[in-house]
Each structure stands twice: as C-alpha cells, then as structure tokens.
C-alpha cells in the first residue's frame, strides 16, 4: 500500500548505528516559498554553506544552522539518491524554555517574555559564529572574521579520484557534475586542504585523540604538493597514532569519512524576533555533521550533534541588565519540512520505541521520483542521544562521544506535525503571543492551537497523548496518517517535529543531542 518497508530497514540500520556511535517542494506559506532572502547576515567568511556528500546522500548545511537548504536559496537541499530527486525541503533545530534571572527560579526573565522560542526553520533565528566571553560581557564573534564560516573535511581529500572531485565540484556548485570546470574542482580541493589545516578545535570542533597527550596536537599536513616530500596519507595518521580533525567513537581507528562543523548564536535580536517574536536567550550552538563512505545501509544515513551552550550576553530584566539566564523546562525539536519529491502527497508518523519520526509517500508513486524511474523514498529523524539529564547511579548516557554514568539521555518525549493549508497549518503570524506560543505547545507535544493545552485529535477508542500518528503503517494498525479523517488528514504538505525535554541549562552549562538522518527506498 504505502512505501514503508523502510521501517524494517531503519530498525536494522539503527541497531548497528548505535553500536558505532557508542564504542550517523514545500508549499511553504506564500510569503516564504521559493527563492528567499539571504538570512546569513554580514559574515564575510567563506563558505557559508557546505555539502555532506560522502555516501548516497547529498545534504546542505548553512553556517547559521539552516539545514537541508542550498546556497541557491530555492529549497530542496537533501538529495537521495545523489543525482536524483529531493527528499527534504528544509530543516533545523528549534528550542524553547522558561527563562529566569536567578538560580532559585523565582524571578522570570524580563521584557514580558518568561518563555523564549528560538532556533531555525524557514526563518533563521541565528547568525553564524560563536559567542566570545560569558555573562554580562558576552558578545557575538565578529561577522567579518574569515574563520566565521562552515568547515568541511574528508580524510581522503588528497587521494580522491578525478571523477569523485568532478562530482563533488558539480554538486557543490548545484550544477551537473559533467559541467564542473577545472577552476571549480581546484576550489573544492583547496577548501578541503584549508579546512583540514584550520580545523577550529579551539572553538569547539571535535578531533580524534590518538597520541595520548592531552589536547589536540595538529597532525602532519597531508601532502597535496608532490614537490613537498614523501606522501603522508590519512591511513598513516592511524598507524602513526596522530591526532586528527574529525569524529570517532570508541574505536579511534574508525573515524568518520566526512565531517562538517559550524557554530552559530542567537545574539542578533533582529533575527530572533523575526523568527517568532522572541528576544534572544544567549545561546551558542555548535553543530557537527558526519557520514561514512559506504554504499550499504550505513551509506543511507548521516549524523548531527548539536551542542547548546548557555553563554549569555542578553538583557535579562526590564532595567536593561545584561547577563545569562537560568533556563528551565527547556525542550529541543528537530523540525523539518520533508518533501519526498512532490510536496503535496506526504504522510508522517512516529515510532516511540525508536525515538523516530518519519515521512513516507501517501501513494505508491511520486511524480518527481517517477521521472528517475524510482519509487519514492522514506526518510526519518532519530534521537540517537537526547539531552542529558540526571539519572540513577545505574544509569548511563552518551555525551561528547563517550559513555558517562549517573546520567541518562532523554528519548523523544513528544511528536508534533502540521500541514500547509489544513486546520493544523503553519503557526502564524510570527508574533510572540500567537506563533511563538503555538510553538511552545508543539514542543511539549500539544496541538498548535490557541487557548488551553490540548493534544492532537486521536481516533475513537485511543487515549490522546503526546505521540499522535504512532501507529504501524506497514500493518495499518493503530493511529496512522493519510486517512482523510478529522484525526488523520489526507496526504499533503507535512512538517514534522521530534521533541525532547524538559531539561535545565544554567549559565555556562552545555547540553547536546545527537540525531541520525536516515532514508531508504521502498
């Protein structure tokens, strides 16, 4: 009936991914559809967009946190399989929480906004760059710094074939690989070399520790100039026990093949208020994306780690005092507008046992993918490691790519969705009191409606809760989407939200989540 053999693929895939990790055309509101204004701010660092394209997926990411959206600003920035149709229009991390001036949580944040909403969706509430300092003196990094950009490395960048470089250059310039010029290929090579050499460990970018000496010791340069001496390869970094830029789990000899890193912040008030009317919270977000050069199921996924750091530099009361908030009841949300080819025939759902939200086609074929003689794919987001919270002495959590004890990772704690043109449409207008508060409801698993908190409509006989559409589309049992009922709309242009919380973030605290982006053909 529907394209969800994918669910079986995901179950098998994610079990292997967990082991590896521990020790991977929307009908937008009319004023936002199509080629959008560049919201990356005035940063002069280059590039401000980069592409993760080491396996079967090609997915863009912006220096300001704009996910699955390309430099051309036309949307559809997640291509699967590479060179065919698009399986995602745009995505981003959203967040919200209650802000307080004091550790006792007795004095709510000022400016008439005790709850703040931030992040990235169609509007970008953040600017590229980290936050310098903490508390009252914290400021955003200078947007004119050449280091304020998104970084991308590949371990095999100096040994890629010419065909690989041509394909990379074509995808990076949003043209056919056959049209890539020698200058474009050379630019890709030089950027890989530059990012490898300038990998910003001092700003928070991860690295692989091998030599046993605390801290990052920059490895020898990989030789890309035959006149500079004997070839020093990525494999010799392992045999020589050198530190290197990038990501690895418990086995430091199995690093990711391609890694992207950027940092962004919410200290640009004009951006945060344009999102949903909310004043800034004083957050820096560091994002690491990584993937593996595989053609099997592991090649149908990649991973993101978001690190949220409460650095401050914001007005915390009505008198204009600057400092850091004590943030409580905080939730994070992996939001996406997941168009599978054509946007108007999608349906979504969630799997509570796997902390998974997914999208699949409402019909057996999709016009865009049919043009490639392919069935439509299914895609999903999985909370591999949700926010870290205190736990029992017997509990453990994944944090900073390590196992820590006495803590636990929150799972997906709620699922939400909306659909363009329906009774549950995009939360508008973009005001604090309406759009912002509707987002606050969705972050906690409620429907985006004004008034009292209410869950989404559920089918008769099923008790409403924070996990709508959590049935089994393979068997047709339970609460599933696409039925043309009051509680399950006909296929359409969906947006989906995977939520996790609550947790607290005191001044200078850091928390993180790891999500897997998985996709597969039916």
PDB file of C-alpha atoms in Angstrom, residues 120-284:
ATOM      1  CA  UNK A 120      15.996  27.655  12.779  1.00  0.00           C
ATOM      2  CA  UNK A 121      13.082  26.854  10.493  1.00  0.00           C
ATOM      3  CA  UNK A 122      12.013  28.810   7.365  1.00  0.00           C
ATOM      4  CA  UNK A 123      13.238  31.970   9.120  1.00  0.00           C
ATOM      5  CA  UNK A 124      16.703  31.715  10.615  1.00  0.00           C
ATOM      6  CA  UNK A 125      16.810  32.910  14.224  1.00  0.00           C
ATOM      7  CA  UNK A 126      20.605  32.674  14.415  1.00  0.00           C
ATOM      8  CA  UNK A 127      23.722  34.177  12.908  1.00  0.00           C
ATOM      9  CA  UNK A 128      26.958  32.429  12.031  1.00  0.00           C
ATOM     10  CA  UNK A 129      29.751  32.420  14.618  1.00  0.00           C
ATOM     11  CA  UNK A 130      30.391  31.600  18.240  1.00  0.00           C
ATOM     12  CA  UNK A 131      29.957  33.761  21.349  1.00  0.00           C
ATOM     13  CA  UNK A 132      33.045  35.393  22.850  1.00  0.00           C
ATOM     14  CA  UNK A 133      33.029  35.523  26.665  1.00  0.00           C
ATOM     15  CA  UNK A 134      30.210  34.743  29.058  1.00  0.00           C
ATOM     16  CA  UNK A 135      27.631  36.539  31.154  1.00  0.00           C
ATOM     17  CA  UNK A 136      27.293  40.305  31.014  1.00  0.00           C
ATOM     18  CA  UNK A 137      30.277  40.789  28.686  1.00  0.00           C
ATOM     19  CA  UNK A 138      29.451  38.050  26.178  1.00  0.00           C
ATOM     20  CA  UNK A 139      29.282  39.215  22.548  1.00  0.00           C
ATOM     21  CA  UNK A 140      28.871  37.549  19.185  1.00  0.00           C
ATOM     22  CA  UNK A 141      32.015  36.812  17.178  1.00  0.00           C
ATOM     23  CA  UNK A 142      32.909  39.454  14.626  1.00  0.00           C
ATOM     24  CA  UNK A 143      30.984  38.613  11.462  1.00  0.00           C
ATOM     25  CA  UNK A 144      33.919  39.920   9.402  1.00  0.00           C
ATOM     26  CA  UNK A 145      36.319  37.221  10.607  1.00  0.00           C
ATOM     27  CA  UNK A 146      37.308  34.787   7.835  1.00  0.00           C
ATOM     28  CA  UNK A 147      37.053  31.989  10.430  1.00  0.00           C
ATOM     29  CA  UNK A 148      33.299  32.598  10.804  1.00  0.00           C
ATOM     30  CA  UNK A 149      32.238  30.018   8.240  1.00  0.00           C
ATOM     31  CA  UNK A 150      31.295  26.362   7.934  1.00  0.00           C
ATOM     32  CA  UNK A 151      34.176  23.859   7.783  1.00  0.00           C
ATOM     33  CA  UNK A 152      34.280  20.592   5.828  1.00  0.00           C
ATOM     34  CA  UNK A 153      36.908  17.854   5.793  1.00  0.00           C
ATOM     35  CA  UNK A 154      37.330  14.490   4.116  1.00  0.00           C
ATOM     36  CA  UNK A 155      40.009  12.042   5.215  1.00  0.00           C
ATOM     37  CA  UNK A 156      40.670  11.064   1.601  1.00  0.00           C
ATOM     38  CA  UNK A 157      40.643  14.570   0.152  1.00  0.00           C
ATOM     39  CA  UNK A 158      44.182  14.273  -1.206  1.00  0.00           C
ATOM     40  CA  UNK A 159      43.577  10.836  -2.763  1.00  0.00           C
ATOM     41  CA  UNK A 160      40.104  11.257  -4.298  1.00  0.00           C
ATOM     42  CA  UNK A 161      39.788  10.289  -7.936  1.00  0.00           C
ATOM     43  CA  UNK A 162      39.202  12.945 -10.563  1.00  0.00           C
ATOM     44  CA  UNK A 163      35.687  11.585 -11.074  1.00  0.00           C
ATOM     45  CA  UNK A 164      34.991  11.986  -7.348  1.00  0.00           C
ATOM     46  CA  UNK A 165      36.296  15.550  -7.410  1.00  0.00           C
ATOM     47  CA  UNK A 166      34.261  16.368 -10.511  1.00  0.00           C
ATOM     48  CA  UNK A 167      31.102  15.042  -8.870  1.00  0.00           C
ATOM     49  CA  UNK A 168      31.839  16.935  -5.660  1.00  0.00           C
ATOM     50  CA  UNK A 169      32.500  20.160  -7.566  1.00  0.00           C
ATOM     51  CA  UNK A 170      29.305  19.781  -9.593  1.00  0.00           C
ATOM     52  CA  UNK A 171      27.152  19.125  -6.521  1.00  0.00           C
ATOM     53  CA  UNK A 172      28.855  21.934  -4.588  1.00  0.00           C
ATOM     54  CA  UNK A 173      28.015  24.392  -7.377  1.00  0.00           C
ATOM     55  CA  UNK A 174      24.488  23.000  -7.897  1.00  0.00           C
ATOM     56  CA  UNK A 175      25.248  22.015 -11.473  1.00  0.00           C
ATOM     57  CA  UNK A 176      25.669  18.754 -13.340  1.00  0.00           C
ATOM     58  CA  UNK A 177      28.997  17.080 -12.491  1.00  0.00           C
ATOM     59  CA  UNK A 178      29.729  16.959 -16.214  1.00  0.00           C
ATOM     60  CA  UNK A 179      29.596  20.774 -16.269  1.00  0.00           C
ATOM     61  CA  UNK A 180      32.094  21.266 -13.427  1.00  0.00           C
ATOM     62  CA  UNK A 181      35.101  23.324 -14.530  1.00  0.00           C
ATOM     63  CA  UNK A 182      38.752  22.830 -13.648  1.00  0.00           C
ATOM     64  CA  UNK A 183      38.613  26.014 -11.553  1.00  0.00           C
ATOM     65  CA  UNK A 184      35.632  24.691  -9.588  1.00  0.00           C
ATOM     66  CA  UNK A 185      37.408  21.392  -8.977  1.00  0.00           C
ATOM     67  CA  UNK A 186      40.537  23.232  -7.830  1.00  0.00           C
ATOM     68  CA  UNK A 187      38.441  25.358  -5.444  1.00  0.00           C
ATOM     69  CA  UNK A 188      36.978  22.248  -3.817  1.00  0.00           C
ATOM     70  CA  UNK A 189      40.463  20.755  -3.367  1.00  0.00           C
ATOM     71  CA  UNK A 190      41.868  23.941  -1.850  1.00  0.00           C
ATOM     72  CA  UNK A 191      38.917  24.287   0.534  1.00  0.00           C
ATOM     73  CA  UNK A 192      39.394  20.733   1.805  1.00  0.00           C
ATOM     74  CA  UNK A 193      43.090  21.482   2.364  1.00  0.00           C
ATOM     75  CA  UNK A 194      42.347  24.779   4.098  1.00  0.00           C
ATOM     76  CA  UNK A 195      39.659  23.364   6.401  1.00  0.00           C
ATOM     77  CA  UNK A 196      41.854  20.391   7.356  1.00  0.00           C
ATOM     78  CA  UNK A 197      44.690  22.762   8.239  1.00  0.00           C
ATOM     79  CA  UNK A 198      42.478  25.363  10.020  1.00  0.00           C
ATOM     80  CA  UNK A 199      40.110  22.940  11.797  1.00  0.00           C
ATOM     81  CA  UNK A 200      38.831  25.076  14.736  1.00  0.00           C
ATOM     82  CA  UNK A 201      39.392  22.802  17.720  1.00  0.00           C
ATOM     83  CA  UNK A 202      39.870  25.929  19.840  1.00  0.00           C
ATOM     84  CA  UNK A 203      36.282  26.934  19.019  1.00  0.00           C
ATOM     85  CA  UNK A 204      34.795  23.508  19.831  1.00  0.00           C
ATOM     86  CA  UNK A 205      35.276  21.393  16.705  1.00  0.00           C
ATOM     87  CA  UNK A 206      35.826  17.721  17.626  1.00  0.00           C
ATOM     88  CA  UNK A 207      39.012  15.807  16.978  1.00  0.00           C
ATOM     89  CA  UNK A 208      40.256  12.224  17.221  1.00  0.00           C
ATOM     90  CA  UNK A 209      42.623  11.724  20.159  1.00  0.00           C
ATOM     91  CA  UNK A 210      45.292   9.107  19.456  1.00  0.00           C
ATOM     92  CA  UNK A 211      48.695  10.145  20.750  1.00  0.00           C
ATOM     93  CA  UNK A 212      47.856  10.058  24.462  1.00  0.00           C
ATOM     94  CA  UNK A 213      48.926  13.670  25.035  1.00  0.00           C
ATOM     95  CA  UNK A 214      46.087  15.800  26.470  1.00  0.00           C
ATOM     96  CA  UNK A 215      44.680  18.281  23.974  1.00  0.00           C
ATOM     97  CA  UNK A 216      44.873  18.477  20.207  1.00  0.00           C
ATOM     98  CA  UNK A 217      48.251  18.179  18.544  1.00  0.00           C
ATOM     99  CA  UNK A 218      47.894  19.136  14.917  1.00  0.00           C
ATOM    100  CA  UNK A 219      48.911  16.249  12.628  1.00  0.00           C
ATOM    101  CA  UNK A 220      51.390  16.480   9.812  1.00  0.00           C
ATOM    102  CA  UNK A 221      49.999  18.113   6.721  1.00  0.00           C
ATOM    103  CA  UNK A 222      48.569  15.704   4.213  1.00  0.00           C
ATOM    104  CA  UNK A 223      50.738  16.095   1.139  1.00  0.00           C
ATOM    105  CA  UNK A 224      48.921  17.502  -1.870  1.00  0.00           C
ATOM    106  CA  UNK A 225      52.018  19.019  -3.485  1.00  0.00           C
ATOM    107  CA  UNK A 226      54.342  16.372  -4.999  1.00  0.00           C
ATOM    108  CA  UNK A 227      57.329  18.718  -4.562  1.00  0.00           C
ATOM    109  CA  UNK A 228      56.953  18.877  -0.766  1.00  0.00           C
ATOM    110  CA  UNK A 229      58.264  15.438   0.068  1.00  0.00           C
ATOM    111  CA  UNK A 230      57.030  11.911   0.731  1.00  0.00           C
ATOM    112  CA  UNK A 231      53.265  11.362   0.648  1.00  0.00           C
ATOM    113  CA  UNK A 232      51.684  11.424   4.088  1.00  0.00           C
ATOM    114  CA  UNK A 233      48.292   9.727   3.896  1.00  0.00           C
ATOM    115  CA  UNK A 234      45.216   9.612   6.088  1.00  0.00           C
ATOM    116  CA  UNK A 235      45.971   5.954   6.863  1.00  0.00           C
ATOM    117  CA  UNK A 236      49.384   6.904   8.210  1.00  0.00           C
ATOM    118  CA  UNK A 237      47.656   9.104  10.763  1.00  0.00           C
ATOM    119  CA  UNK A 238      46.273   5.903  12.259  1.00  0.00           C
ATOM    120  CA  UNK A 239      49.463   3.869  12.064  1.00  0.00           C
ATOM    121  CA  UNK A 240      51.482   6.784  13.434  1.00  0.00           C
ATOM    122  CA  UNK A 241      48.977   7.409  16.259  1.00  0.00           C
ATOM    123  CA  UNK A 242      48.465  11.061  15.363  1.00  0.00           C
ATOM    124  CA  UNK A 243      45.560  13.219  16.489  1.00  0.00           C
ATOM    125  CA  UNK A 244      43.408  14.351  13.587  1.00  0.00           C
ATOM    126  CA  UNK A 245      40.375  16.567  12.891  1.00  0.00           C
ATOM    127  CA  UNK A 246      37.010  14.840  12.913  1.00  0.00           C
ATOM    128  CA  UNK A 247      34.888  12.287  14.743  1.00  0.00           C
ATOM    129  CA  UNK A 248      35.384   8.750  16.024  1.00  0.00           C
ATOM    130  CA  UNK A 249      33.597   6.615  18.579  1.00  0.00           C
ATOM    131  CA  UNK A 250      35.227   4.108  20.897  1.00  0.00           C
ATOM    132  CA  UNK A 251      37.483   2.834  18.123  1.00  0.00           C
ATOM    133  CA  UNK A 252      39.703   5.744  17.146  1.00  0.00           C
ATOM    134  CA  UNK A 253      40.846   3.764  14.118  1.00  0.00           C
ATOM    135  CA  UNK A 254      37.355   4.013  12.567  1.00  0.00           C
ATOM    136  CA  UNK A 255      36.847   7.769  12.121  1.00  0.00           C
ATOM    137  CA  UNK A 256      34.061   9.290  10.039  1.00  0.00           C
ATOM    138  CA  UNK A 257      34.989   9.807   6.399  1.00  0.00           C
ATOM    139  CA  UNK A 258      33.492  13.298   6.023  1.00  0.00           C
ATOM    140  CA  UNK A 259      32.801  15.865   8.751  1.00  0.00           C
ATOM    141  CA  UNK A 260      31.254  19.349   8.743  1.00  0.00           C
ATOM    142  CA  UNK A 261      31.400  21.791  11.656  1.00  0.00           C
ATOM    143  CA  UNK A 262      29.971  25.218  12.357  1.00  0.00           C
ATOM    144  CA  UNK A 263      28.939  27.384  15.307  1.00  0.00           C
ATOM    145  CA  UNK A 264      26.116  29.906  15.428  1.00  0.00           C
ATOM    146  CA  UNK A 265      24.433  32.093  18.038  1.00  0.00           C
ATOM    147  CA  UNK A 266      21.180  33.900  18.815  1.00  0.00           C
ATOM    148  CA  UNK A 267      22.616  37.297  19.818  1.00  0.00           C
ATOM    149  CA  UNK A 268      21.292  39.072  16.706  1.00  0.00           C
ATOM    150  CA  UNK A 269      17.996  40.419  18.034  1.00  0.00           C
ATOM    151  CA  UNK A 270      16.623  41.259  14.600  1.00  0.00           C
ATOM    152  CA  UNK A 271      16.887  37.584  13.620  1.00  0.00           C
ATOM    153  CA  UNK A 272      15.424  36.099  16.808  1.00  0.00           C
ATOM    154  CA  UNK A 273      12.441  38.442  16.825  1.00  0.00           C
ATOM    155  CA  UNK A 274      11.800  37.805  13.114  1.00  0.00           C
ATOM    156  CA  UNK A 275      11.518  34.090  13.882  1.00  0.00           C
ATOM    157  CA  UNK A 276       8.614  34.192  16.356  1.00  0.00           C
ATOM    158  CA  UNK A 277       8.892  37.497  18.177  1.00  0.00           C
ATOM    159  CA  UNK A 278      11.095  36.134  20.944  1.00  0.00           C
ATOM    160  CA  UNK A 279      14.024  38.026  22.443  1.00  0.00           C
ATOM    161  CA  UNK A 280      17.420  36.207  22.484  1.00  0.00           C
ATOM    162  CA  UNK A 281      18.290  33.568  25.095  1.00  0.00           C
ATOM    163  CA  UNK A 282      22.107  33.890  24.901  1.00  0.00           C
ATOM    164  CA  UNK A 283      22.801  30.518  23.301  1.00  0.00           C
ATOM    165  CA  UNK A 284      25.689  29.292  21.192  1.00  0.00           C
TER     166      UNK A 284
END
